[in-house]
mmCIF file of N, CA, C and O in Angstrom:
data_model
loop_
_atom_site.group_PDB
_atom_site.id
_atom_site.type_symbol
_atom_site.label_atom_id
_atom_site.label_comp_id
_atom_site.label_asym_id
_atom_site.label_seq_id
_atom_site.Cartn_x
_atom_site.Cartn_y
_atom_site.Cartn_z
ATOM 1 N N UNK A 1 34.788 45.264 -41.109
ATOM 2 C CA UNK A 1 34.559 44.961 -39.709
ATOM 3 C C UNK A 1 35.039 43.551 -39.389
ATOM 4 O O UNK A 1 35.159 42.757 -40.322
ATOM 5 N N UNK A 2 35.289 43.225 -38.296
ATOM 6 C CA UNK A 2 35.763 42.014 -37.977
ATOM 7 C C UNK A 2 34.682 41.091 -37.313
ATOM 8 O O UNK A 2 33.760 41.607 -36.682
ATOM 9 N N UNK A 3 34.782 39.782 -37.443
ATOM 10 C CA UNK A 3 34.017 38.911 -37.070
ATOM 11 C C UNK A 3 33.213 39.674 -35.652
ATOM 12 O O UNK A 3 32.065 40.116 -35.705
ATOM 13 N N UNK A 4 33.731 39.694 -34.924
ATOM 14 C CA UNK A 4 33.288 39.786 -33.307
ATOM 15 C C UNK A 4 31.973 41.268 -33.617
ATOM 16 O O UNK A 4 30.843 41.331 -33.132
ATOM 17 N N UNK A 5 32.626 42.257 -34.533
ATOM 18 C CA UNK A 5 31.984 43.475 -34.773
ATOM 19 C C UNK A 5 30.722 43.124 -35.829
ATOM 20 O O UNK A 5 29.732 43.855 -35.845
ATOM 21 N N UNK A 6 30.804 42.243 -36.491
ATOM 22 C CA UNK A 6 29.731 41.214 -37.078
ATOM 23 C C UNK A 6 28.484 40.806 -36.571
ATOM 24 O O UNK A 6 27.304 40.962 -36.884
ATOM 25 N N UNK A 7 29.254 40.117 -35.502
ATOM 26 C CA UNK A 7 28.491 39.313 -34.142
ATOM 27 C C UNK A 7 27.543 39.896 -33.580
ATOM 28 O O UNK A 7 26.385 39.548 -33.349
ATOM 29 N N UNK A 8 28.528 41.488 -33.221
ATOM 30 C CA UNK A 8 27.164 42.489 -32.342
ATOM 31 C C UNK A 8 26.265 43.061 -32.986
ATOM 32 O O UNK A 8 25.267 43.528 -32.437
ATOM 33 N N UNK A 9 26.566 43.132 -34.756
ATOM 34 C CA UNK A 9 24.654 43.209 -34.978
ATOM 35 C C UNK A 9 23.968 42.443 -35.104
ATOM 36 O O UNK A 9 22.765 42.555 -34.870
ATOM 37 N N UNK A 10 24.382 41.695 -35.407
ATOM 38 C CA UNK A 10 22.978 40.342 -35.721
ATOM 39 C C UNK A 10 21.723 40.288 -34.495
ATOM 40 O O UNK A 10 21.609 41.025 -33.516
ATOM 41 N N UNK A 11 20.974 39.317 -34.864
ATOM 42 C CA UNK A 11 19.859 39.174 -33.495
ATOM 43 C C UNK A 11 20.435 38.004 -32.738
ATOM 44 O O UNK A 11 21.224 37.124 -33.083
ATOM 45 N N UNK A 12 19.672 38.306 -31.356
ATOM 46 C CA UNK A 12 19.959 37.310 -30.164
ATOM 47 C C UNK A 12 19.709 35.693 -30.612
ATOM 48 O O UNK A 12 18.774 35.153 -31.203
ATOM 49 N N UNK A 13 20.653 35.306 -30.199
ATOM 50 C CA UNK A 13 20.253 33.425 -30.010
ATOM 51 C C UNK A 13 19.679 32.854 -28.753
ATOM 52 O O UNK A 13 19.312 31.718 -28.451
ATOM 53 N N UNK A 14 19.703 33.572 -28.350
ATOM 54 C CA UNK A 14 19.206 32.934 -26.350
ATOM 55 C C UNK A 14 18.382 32.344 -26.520
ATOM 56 O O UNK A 14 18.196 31.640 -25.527
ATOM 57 N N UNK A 15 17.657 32.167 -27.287
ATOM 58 C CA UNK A 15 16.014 31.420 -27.431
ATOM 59 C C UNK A 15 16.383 30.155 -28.313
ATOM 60 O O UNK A 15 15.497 29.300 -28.331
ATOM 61 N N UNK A 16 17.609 29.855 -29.102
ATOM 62 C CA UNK A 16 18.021 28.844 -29.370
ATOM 63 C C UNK A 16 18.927 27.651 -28.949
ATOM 64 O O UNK A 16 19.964 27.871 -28.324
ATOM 65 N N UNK A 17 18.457 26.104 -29.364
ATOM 66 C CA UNK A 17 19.264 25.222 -28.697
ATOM 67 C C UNK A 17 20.317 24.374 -29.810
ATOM 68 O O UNK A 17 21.130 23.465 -29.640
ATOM 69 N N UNK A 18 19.792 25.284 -31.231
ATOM 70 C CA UNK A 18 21.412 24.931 -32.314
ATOM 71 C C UNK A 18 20.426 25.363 -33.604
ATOM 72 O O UNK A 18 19.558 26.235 -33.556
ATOM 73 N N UNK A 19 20.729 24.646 -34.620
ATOM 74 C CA UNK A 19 20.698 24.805 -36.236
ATOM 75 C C UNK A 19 20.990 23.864 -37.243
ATOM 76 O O UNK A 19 22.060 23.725 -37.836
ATOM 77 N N UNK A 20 19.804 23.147 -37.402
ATOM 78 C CA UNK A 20 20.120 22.328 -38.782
ATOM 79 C C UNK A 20 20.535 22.968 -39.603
ATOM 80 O O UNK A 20 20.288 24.170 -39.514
ATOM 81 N N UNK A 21 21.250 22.549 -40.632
ATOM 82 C CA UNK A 21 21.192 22.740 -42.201
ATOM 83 C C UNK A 21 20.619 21.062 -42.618
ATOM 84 O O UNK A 21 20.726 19.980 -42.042
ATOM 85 N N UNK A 22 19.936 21.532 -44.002
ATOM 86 C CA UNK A 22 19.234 20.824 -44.549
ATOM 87 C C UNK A 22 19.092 20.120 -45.636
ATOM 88 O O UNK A 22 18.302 20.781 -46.309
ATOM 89 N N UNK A 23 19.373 19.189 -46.215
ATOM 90 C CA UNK A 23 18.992 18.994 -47.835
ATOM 91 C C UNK A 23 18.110 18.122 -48.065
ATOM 92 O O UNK A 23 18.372 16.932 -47.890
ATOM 93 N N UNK A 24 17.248 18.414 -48.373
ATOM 94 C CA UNK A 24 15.658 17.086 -49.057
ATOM 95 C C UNK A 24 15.319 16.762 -47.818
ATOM 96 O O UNK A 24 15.170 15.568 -47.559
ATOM 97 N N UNK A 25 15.116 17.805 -46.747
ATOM 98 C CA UNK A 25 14.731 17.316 -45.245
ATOM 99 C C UNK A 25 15.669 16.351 -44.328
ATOM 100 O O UNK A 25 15.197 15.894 -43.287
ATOM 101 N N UNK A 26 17.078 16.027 -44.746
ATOM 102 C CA UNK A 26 17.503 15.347 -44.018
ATOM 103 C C UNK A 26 19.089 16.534 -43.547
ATOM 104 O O UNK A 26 19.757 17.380 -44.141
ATOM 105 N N UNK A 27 19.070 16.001 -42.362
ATOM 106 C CA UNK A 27 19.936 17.089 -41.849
ATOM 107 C C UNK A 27 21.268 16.417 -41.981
ATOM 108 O O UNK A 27 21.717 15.337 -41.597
ATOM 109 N N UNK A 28 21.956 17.883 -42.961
ATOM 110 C CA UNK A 28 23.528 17.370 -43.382
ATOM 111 C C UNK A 28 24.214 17.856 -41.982
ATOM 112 O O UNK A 28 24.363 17.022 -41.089
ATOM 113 N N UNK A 29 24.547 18.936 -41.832
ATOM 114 C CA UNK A 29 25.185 19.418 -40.800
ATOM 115 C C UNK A 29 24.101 20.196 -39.497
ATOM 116 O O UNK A 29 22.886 20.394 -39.535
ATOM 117 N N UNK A 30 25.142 20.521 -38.366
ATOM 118 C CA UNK A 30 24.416 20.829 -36.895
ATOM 119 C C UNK A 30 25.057 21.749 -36.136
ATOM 120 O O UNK A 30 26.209 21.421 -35.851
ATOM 121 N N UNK A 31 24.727 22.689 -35.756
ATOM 122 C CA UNK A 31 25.459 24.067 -34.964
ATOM 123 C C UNK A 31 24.986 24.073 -33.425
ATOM 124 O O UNK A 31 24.264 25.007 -33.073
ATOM 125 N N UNK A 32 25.275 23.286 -32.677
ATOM 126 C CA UNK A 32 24.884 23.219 -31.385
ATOM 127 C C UNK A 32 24.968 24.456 -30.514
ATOM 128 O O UNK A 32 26.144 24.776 -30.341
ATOM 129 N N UNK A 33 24.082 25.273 -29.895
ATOM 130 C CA UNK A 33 24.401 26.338 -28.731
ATOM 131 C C UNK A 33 25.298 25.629 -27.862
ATOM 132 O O UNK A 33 24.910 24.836 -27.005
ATOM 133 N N UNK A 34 26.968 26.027 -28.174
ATOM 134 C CA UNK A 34 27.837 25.034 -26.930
ATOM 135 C C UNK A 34 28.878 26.125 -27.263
ATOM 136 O O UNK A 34 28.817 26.882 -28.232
ATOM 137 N N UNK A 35 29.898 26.094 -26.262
ATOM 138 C CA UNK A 35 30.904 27.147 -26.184
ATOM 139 C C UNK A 35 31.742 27.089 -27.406
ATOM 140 O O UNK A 35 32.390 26.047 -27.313
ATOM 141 N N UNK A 36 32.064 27.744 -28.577
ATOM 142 C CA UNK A 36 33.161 27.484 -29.223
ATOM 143 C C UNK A 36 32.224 27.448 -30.895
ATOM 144 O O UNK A 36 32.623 27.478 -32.059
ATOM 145 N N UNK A 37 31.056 27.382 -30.366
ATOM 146 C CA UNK A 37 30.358 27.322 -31.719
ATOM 147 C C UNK A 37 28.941 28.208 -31.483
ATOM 148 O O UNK A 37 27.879 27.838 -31.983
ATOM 149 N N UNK A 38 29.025 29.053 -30.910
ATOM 150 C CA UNK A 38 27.861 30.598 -30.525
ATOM 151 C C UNK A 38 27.805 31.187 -32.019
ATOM 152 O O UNK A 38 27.144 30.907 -33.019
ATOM 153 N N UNK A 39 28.613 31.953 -31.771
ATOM 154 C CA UNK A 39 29.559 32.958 -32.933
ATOM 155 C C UNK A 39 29.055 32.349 -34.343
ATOM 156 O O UNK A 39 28.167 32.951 -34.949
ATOM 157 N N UNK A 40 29.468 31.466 -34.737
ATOM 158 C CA UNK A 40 28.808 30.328 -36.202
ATOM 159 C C UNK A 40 26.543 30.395 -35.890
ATOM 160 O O UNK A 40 25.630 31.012 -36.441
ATOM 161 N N UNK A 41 26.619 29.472 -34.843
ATOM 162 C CA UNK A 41 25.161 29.734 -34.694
ATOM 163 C C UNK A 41 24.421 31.329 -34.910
ATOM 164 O O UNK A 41 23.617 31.706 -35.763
ATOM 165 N N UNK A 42 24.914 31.897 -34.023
ATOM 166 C CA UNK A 42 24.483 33.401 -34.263
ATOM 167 C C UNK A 42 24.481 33.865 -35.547
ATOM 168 O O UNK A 42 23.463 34.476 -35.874
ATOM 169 N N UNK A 43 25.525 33.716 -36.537
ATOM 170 C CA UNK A 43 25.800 34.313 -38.203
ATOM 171 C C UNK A 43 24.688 33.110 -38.754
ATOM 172 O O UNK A 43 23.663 33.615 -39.212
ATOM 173 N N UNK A 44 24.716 31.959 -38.777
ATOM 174 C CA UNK A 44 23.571 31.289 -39.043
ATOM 175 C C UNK A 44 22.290 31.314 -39.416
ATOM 176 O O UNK A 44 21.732 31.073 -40.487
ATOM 177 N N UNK A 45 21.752 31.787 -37.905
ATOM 178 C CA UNK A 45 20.628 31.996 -37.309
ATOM 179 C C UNK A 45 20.208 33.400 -38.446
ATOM 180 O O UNK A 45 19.362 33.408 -39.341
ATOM 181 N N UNK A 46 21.095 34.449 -38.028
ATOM 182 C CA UNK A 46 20.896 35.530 -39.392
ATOM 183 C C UNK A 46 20.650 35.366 -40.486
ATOM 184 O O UNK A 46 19.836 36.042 -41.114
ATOM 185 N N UNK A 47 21.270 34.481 -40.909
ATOM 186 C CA UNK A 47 21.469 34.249 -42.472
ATOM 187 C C UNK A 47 20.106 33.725 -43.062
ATOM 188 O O UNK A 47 19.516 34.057 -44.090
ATOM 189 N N UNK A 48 19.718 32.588 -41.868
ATOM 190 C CA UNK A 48 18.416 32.155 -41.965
ATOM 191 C C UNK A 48 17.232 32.744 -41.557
ATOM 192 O O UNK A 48 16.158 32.179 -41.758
ATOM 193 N N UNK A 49 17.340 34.249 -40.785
ATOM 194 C CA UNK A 49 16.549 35.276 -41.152
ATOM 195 C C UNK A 49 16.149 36.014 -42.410
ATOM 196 O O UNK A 49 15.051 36.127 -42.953
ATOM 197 N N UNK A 50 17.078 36.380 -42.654
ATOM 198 C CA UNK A 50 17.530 37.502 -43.436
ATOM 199 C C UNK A 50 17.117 36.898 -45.308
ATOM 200 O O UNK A 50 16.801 37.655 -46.227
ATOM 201 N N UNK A 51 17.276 35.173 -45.408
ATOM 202 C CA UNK A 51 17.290 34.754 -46.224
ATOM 203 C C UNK A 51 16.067 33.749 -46.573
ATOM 204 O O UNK A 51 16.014 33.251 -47.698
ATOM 205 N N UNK A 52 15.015 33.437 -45.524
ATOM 206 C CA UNK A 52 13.536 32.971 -45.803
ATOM 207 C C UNK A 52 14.053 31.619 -45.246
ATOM 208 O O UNK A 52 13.103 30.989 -45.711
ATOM 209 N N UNK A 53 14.584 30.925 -44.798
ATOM 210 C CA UNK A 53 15.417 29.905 -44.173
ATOM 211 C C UNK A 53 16.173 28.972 -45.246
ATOM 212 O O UNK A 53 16.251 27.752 -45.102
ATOM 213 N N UNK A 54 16.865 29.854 -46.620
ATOM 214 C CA UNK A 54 17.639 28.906 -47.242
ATOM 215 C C UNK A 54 18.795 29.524 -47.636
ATOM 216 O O UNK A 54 19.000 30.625 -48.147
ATOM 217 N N UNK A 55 19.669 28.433 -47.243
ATOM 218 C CA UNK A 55 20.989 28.693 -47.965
ATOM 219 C C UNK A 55 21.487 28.700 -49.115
ATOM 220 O O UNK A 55 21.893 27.630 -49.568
ATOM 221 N N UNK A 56 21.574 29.713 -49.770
ATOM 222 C CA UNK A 56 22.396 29.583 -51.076
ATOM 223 C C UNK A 56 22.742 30.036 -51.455
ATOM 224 O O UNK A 56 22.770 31.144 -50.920
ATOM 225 N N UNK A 57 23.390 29.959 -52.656
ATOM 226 C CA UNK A 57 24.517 31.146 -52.804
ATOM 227 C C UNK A 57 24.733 32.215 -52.540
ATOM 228 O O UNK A 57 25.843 32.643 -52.222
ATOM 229 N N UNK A 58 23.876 32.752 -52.607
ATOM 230 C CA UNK A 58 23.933 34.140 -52.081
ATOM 231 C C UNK A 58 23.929 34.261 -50.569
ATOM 232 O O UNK A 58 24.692 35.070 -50.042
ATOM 233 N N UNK A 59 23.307 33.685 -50.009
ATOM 234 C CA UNK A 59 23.371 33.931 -48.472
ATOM 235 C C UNK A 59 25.004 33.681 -47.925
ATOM 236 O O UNK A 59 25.646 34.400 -47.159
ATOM 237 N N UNK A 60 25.502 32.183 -48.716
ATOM 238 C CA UNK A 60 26.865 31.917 -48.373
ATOM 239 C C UNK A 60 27.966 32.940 -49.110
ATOM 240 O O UNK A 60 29.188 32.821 -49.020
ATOM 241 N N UNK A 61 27.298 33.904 -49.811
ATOM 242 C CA UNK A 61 28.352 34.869 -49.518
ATOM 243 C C UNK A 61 28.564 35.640 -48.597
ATOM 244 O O UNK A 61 29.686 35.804 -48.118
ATOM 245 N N UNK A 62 27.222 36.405 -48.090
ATOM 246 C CA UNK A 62 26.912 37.375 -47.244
ATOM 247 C C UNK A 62 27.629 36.548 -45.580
ATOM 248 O O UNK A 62 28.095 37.300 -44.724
ATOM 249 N N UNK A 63 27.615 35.202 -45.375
ATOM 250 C CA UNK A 63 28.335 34.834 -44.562
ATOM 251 C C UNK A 63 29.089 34.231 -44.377
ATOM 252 O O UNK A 63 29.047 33.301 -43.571
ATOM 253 N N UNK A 64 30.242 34.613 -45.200
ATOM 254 C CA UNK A 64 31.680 34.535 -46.046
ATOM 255 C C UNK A 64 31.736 36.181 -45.218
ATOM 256 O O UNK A 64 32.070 36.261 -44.036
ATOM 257 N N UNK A 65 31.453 37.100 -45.834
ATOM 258 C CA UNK A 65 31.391 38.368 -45.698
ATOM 259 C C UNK A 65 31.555 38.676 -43.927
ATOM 260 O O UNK A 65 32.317 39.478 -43.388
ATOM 261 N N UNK A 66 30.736 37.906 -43.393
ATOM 262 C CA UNK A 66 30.471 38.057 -41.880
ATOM 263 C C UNK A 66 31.478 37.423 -40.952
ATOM 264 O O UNK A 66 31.865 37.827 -39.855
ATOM 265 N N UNK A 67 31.939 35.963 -41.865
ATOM 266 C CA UNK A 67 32.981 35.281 -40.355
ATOM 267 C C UNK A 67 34.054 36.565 -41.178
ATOM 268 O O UNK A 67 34.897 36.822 -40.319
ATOM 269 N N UNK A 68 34.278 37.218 -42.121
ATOM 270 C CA UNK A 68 35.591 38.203 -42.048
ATOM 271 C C UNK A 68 36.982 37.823 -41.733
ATOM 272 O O UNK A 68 37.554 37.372 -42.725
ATOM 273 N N UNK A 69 37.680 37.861 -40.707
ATOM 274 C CA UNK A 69 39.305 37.150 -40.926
ATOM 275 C C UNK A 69 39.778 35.702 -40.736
ATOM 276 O O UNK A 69 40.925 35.300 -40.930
ATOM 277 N N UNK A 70 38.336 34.709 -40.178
ATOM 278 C CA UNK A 70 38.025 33.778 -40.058
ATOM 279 C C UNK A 70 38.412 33.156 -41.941
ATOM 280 O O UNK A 70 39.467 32.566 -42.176
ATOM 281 N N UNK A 71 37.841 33.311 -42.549
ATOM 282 C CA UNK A 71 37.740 32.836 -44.248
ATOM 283 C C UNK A 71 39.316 33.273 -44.316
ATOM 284 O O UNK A 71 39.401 32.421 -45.201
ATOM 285 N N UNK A 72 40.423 33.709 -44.234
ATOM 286 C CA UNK A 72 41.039 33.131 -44.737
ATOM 287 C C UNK A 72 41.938 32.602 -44.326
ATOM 288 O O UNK A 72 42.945 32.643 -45.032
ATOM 289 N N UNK A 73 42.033 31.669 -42.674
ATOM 290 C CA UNK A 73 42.431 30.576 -42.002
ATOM 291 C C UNK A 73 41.678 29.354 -42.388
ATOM 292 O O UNK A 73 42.257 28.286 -42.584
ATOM 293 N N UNK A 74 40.578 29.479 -42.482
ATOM 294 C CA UNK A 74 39.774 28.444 -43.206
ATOM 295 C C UNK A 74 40.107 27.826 -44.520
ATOM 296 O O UNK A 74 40.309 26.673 -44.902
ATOM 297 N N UNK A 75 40.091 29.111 -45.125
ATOM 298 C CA UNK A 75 40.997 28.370 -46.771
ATOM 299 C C UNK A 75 42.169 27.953 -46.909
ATOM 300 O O UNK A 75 42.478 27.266 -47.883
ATOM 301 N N UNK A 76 43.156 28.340 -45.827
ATOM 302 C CA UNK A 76 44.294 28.013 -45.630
ATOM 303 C C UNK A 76 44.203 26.325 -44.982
ATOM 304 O O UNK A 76 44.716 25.258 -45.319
ATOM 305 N N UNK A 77 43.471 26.661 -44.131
ATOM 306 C CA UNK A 77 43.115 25.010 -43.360
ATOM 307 C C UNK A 77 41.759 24.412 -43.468
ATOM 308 O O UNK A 77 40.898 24.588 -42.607
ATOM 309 N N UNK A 78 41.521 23.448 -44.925
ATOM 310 C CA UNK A 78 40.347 22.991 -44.446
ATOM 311 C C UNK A 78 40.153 21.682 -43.740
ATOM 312 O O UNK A 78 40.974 20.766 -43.718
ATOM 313 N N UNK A 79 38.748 21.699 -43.055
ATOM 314 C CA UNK A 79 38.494 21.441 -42.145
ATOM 315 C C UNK A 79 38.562 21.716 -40.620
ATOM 316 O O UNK A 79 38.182 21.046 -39.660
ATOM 317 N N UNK A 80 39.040 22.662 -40.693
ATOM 318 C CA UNK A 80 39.410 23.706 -39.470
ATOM 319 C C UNK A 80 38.030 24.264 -38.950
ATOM 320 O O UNK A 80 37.698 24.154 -37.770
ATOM 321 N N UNK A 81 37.189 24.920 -39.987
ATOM 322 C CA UNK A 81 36.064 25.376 -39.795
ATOM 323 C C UNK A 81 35.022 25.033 -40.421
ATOM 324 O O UNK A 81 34.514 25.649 -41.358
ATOM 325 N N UNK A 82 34.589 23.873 -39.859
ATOM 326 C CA UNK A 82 33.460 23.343 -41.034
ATOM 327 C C UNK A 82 32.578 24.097 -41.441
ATOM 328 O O UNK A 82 32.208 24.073 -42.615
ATOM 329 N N UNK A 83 31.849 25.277 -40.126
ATOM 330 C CA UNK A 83 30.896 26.138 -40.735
ATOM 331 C C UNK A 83 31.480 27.108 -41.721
ATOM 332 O O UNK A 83 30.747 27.593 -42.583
ATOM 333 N N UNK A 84 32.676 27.402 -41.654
ATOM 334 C CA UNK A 84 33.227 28.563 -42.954
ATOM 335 C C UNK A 84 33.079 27.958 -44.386
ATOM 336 O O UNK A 84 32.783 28.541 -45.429
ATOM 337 N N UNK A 85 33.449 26.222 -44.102
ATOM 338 C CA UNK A 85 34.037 25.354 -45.297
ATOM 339 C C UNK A 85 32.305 24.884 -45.970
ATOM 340 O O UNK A 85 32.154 24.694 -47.177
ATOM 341 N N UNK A 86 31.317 24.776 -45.125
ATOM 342 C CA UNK A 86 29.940 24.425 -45.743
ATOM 343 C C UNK A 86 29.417 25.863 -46.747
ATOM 344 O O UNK A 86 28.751 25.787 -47.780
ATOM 345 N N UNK A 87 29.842 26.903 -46.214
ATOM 346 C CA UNK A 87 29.386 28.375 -47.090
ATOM 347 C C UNK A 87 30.331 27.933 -48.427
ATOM 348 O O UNK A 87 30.000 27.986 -49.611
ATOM 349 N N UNK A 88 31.099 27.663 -48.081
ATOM 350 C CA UNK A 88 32.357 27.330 -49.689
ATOM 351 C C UNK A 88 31.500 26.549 -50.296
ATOM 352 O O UNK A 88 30.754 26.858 -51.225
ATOM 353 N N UNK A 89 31.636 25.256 -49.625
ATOM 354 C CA UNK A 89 30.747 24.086 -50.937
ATOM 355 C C UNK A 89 29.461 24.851 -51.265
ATOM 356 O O UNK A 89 29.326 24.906 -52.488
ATOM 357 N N UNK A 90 28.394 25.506 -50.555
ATOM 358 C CA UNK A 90 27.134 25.731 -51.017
ATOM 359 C C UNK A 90 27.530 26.904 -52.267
ATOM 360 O O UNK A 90 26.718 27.087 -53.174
ATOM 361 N N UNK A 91 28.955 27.740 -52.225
ATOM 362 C CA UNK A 91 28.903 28.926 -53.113
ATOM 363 C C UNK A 91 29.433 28.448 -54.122
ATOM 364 O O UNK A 91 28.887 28.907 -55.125
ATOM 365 N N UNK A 92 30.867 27.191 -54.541
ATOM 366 C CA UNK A 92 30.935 26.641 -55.337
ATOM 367 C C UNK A 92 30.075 25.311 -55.913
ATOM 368 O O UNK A 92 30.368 24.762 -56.975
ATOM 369 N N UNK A 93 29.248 24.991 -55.262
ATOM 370 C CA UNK A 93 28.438 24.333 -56.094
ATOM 371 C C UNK A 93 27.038 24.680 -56.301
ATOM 372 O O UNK A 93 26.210 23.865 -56.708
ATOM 373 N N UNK A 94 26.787 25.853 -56.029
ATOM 374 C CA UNK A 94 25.643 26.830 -56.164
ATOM 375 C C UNK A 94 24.286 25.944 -55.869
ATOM 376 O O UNK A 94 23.339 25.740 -56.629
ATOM 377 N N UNK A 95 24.586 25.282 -53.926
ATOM 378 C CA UNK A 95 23.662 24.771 -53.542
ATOM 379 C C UNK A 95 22.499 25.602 -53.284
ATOM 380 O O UNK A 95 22.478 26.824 -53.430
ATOM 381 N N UNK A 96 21.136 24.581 -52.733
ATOM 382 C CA UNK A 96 20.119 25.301 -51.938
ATOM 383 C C UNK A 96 19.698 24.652 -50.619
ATOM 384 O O UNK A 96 18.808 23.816 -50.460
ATOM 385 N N UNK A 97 20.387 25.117 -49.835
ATOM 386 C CA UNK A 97 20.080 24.166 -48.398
ATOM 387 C C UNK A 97 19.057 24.605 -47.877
ATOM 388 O O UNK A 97 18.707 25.618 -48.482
ATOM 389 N N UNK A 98 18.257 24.309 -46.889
ATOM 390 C CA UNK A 98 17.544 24.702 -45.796
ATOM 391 C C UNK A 98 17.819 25.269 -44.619
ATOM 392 O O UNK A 98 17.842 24.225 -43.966
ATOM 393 N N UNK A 99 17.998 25.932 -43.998
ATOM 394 C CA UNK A 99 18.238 26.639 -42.492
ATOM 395 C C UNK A 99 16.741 26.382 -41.623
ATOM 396 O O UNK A 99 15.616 26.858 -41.773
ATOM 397 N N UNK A 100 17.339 25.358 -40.619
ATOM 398 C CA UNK A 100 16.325 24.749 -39.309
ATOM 399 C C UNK A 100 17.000 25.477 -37.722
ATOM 400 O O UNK A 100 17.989 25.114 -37.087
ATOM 401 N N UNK A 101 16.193 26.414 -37.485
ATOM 402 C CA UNK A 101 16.219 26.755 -35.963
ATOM 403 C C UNK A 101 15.569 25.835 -35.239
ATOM 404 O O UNK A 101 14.493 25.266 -35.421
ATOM 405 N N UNK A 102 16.818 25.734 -33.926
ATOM 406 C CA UNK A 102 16.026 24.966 -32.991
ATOM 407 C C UNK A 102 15.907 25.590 -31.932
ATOM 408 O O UNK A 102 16.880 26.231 -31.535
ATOM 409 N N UNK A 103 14.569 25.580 -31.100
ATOM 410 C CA UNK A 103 14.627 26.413 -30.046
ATOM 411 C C UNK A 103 14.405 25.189 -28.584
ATOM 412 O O UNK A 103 14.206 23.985 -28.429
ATOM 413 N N UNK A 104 14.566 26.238 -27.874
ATOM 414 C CA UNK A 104 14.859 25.209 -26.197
ATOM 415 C C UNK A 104 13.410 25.241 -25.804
ATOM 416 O O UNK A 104 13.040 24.700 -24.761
#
């Protein structure tokens, strides 16, 4: 399935205003509800359902799995997609982040 076909199962974000990620409580990265970065928040937001609110390896596969034709413009260009490129570092260095919802 392709990213967008991804997108439409997950659960709603409307009730959110972005997404920490986390390490030792201090927030590494930030997924703001803003145009251009929904799509990332939304697979996020899942991941940090689906996964008790932590990232790690395993979750950063399952959303590897989800951005779909996204991962491999990303590997081609990094820094292009920081949220594709943070699932990389957490799967090659077999992190454990935190996943922080923020709501409005």
């Amino acid at each position: 399935m392709s990213f967008q076909d991804n997108l439409a199962t997950l659960p709603s974000i409307d009730h959110l205003s972005g997404l920490d990620v986390l390490s030792n409580g201090e927030t590494i990265h930030h997924i703001p509800a803003a145009p251009g970065k929904l799509g990332s928040l939304k697979l996020y937001h899942a991941l940090a359902q689906e996964f008790n609110g932590v990232l790690s390896r395993e979750a950063a596969e399952h959303g590897l799995a989800l951005f779909a034709e996204h991962v491999a413009d990303a590997e081609a260009n990094p820094g292009k997609h920081p949220n594709i490129d943070l699932l990389f570092k957490v799967k090659a260095e077999n992190l454990n982040l935190q996943l922080k919802a923020l709501t409005n």
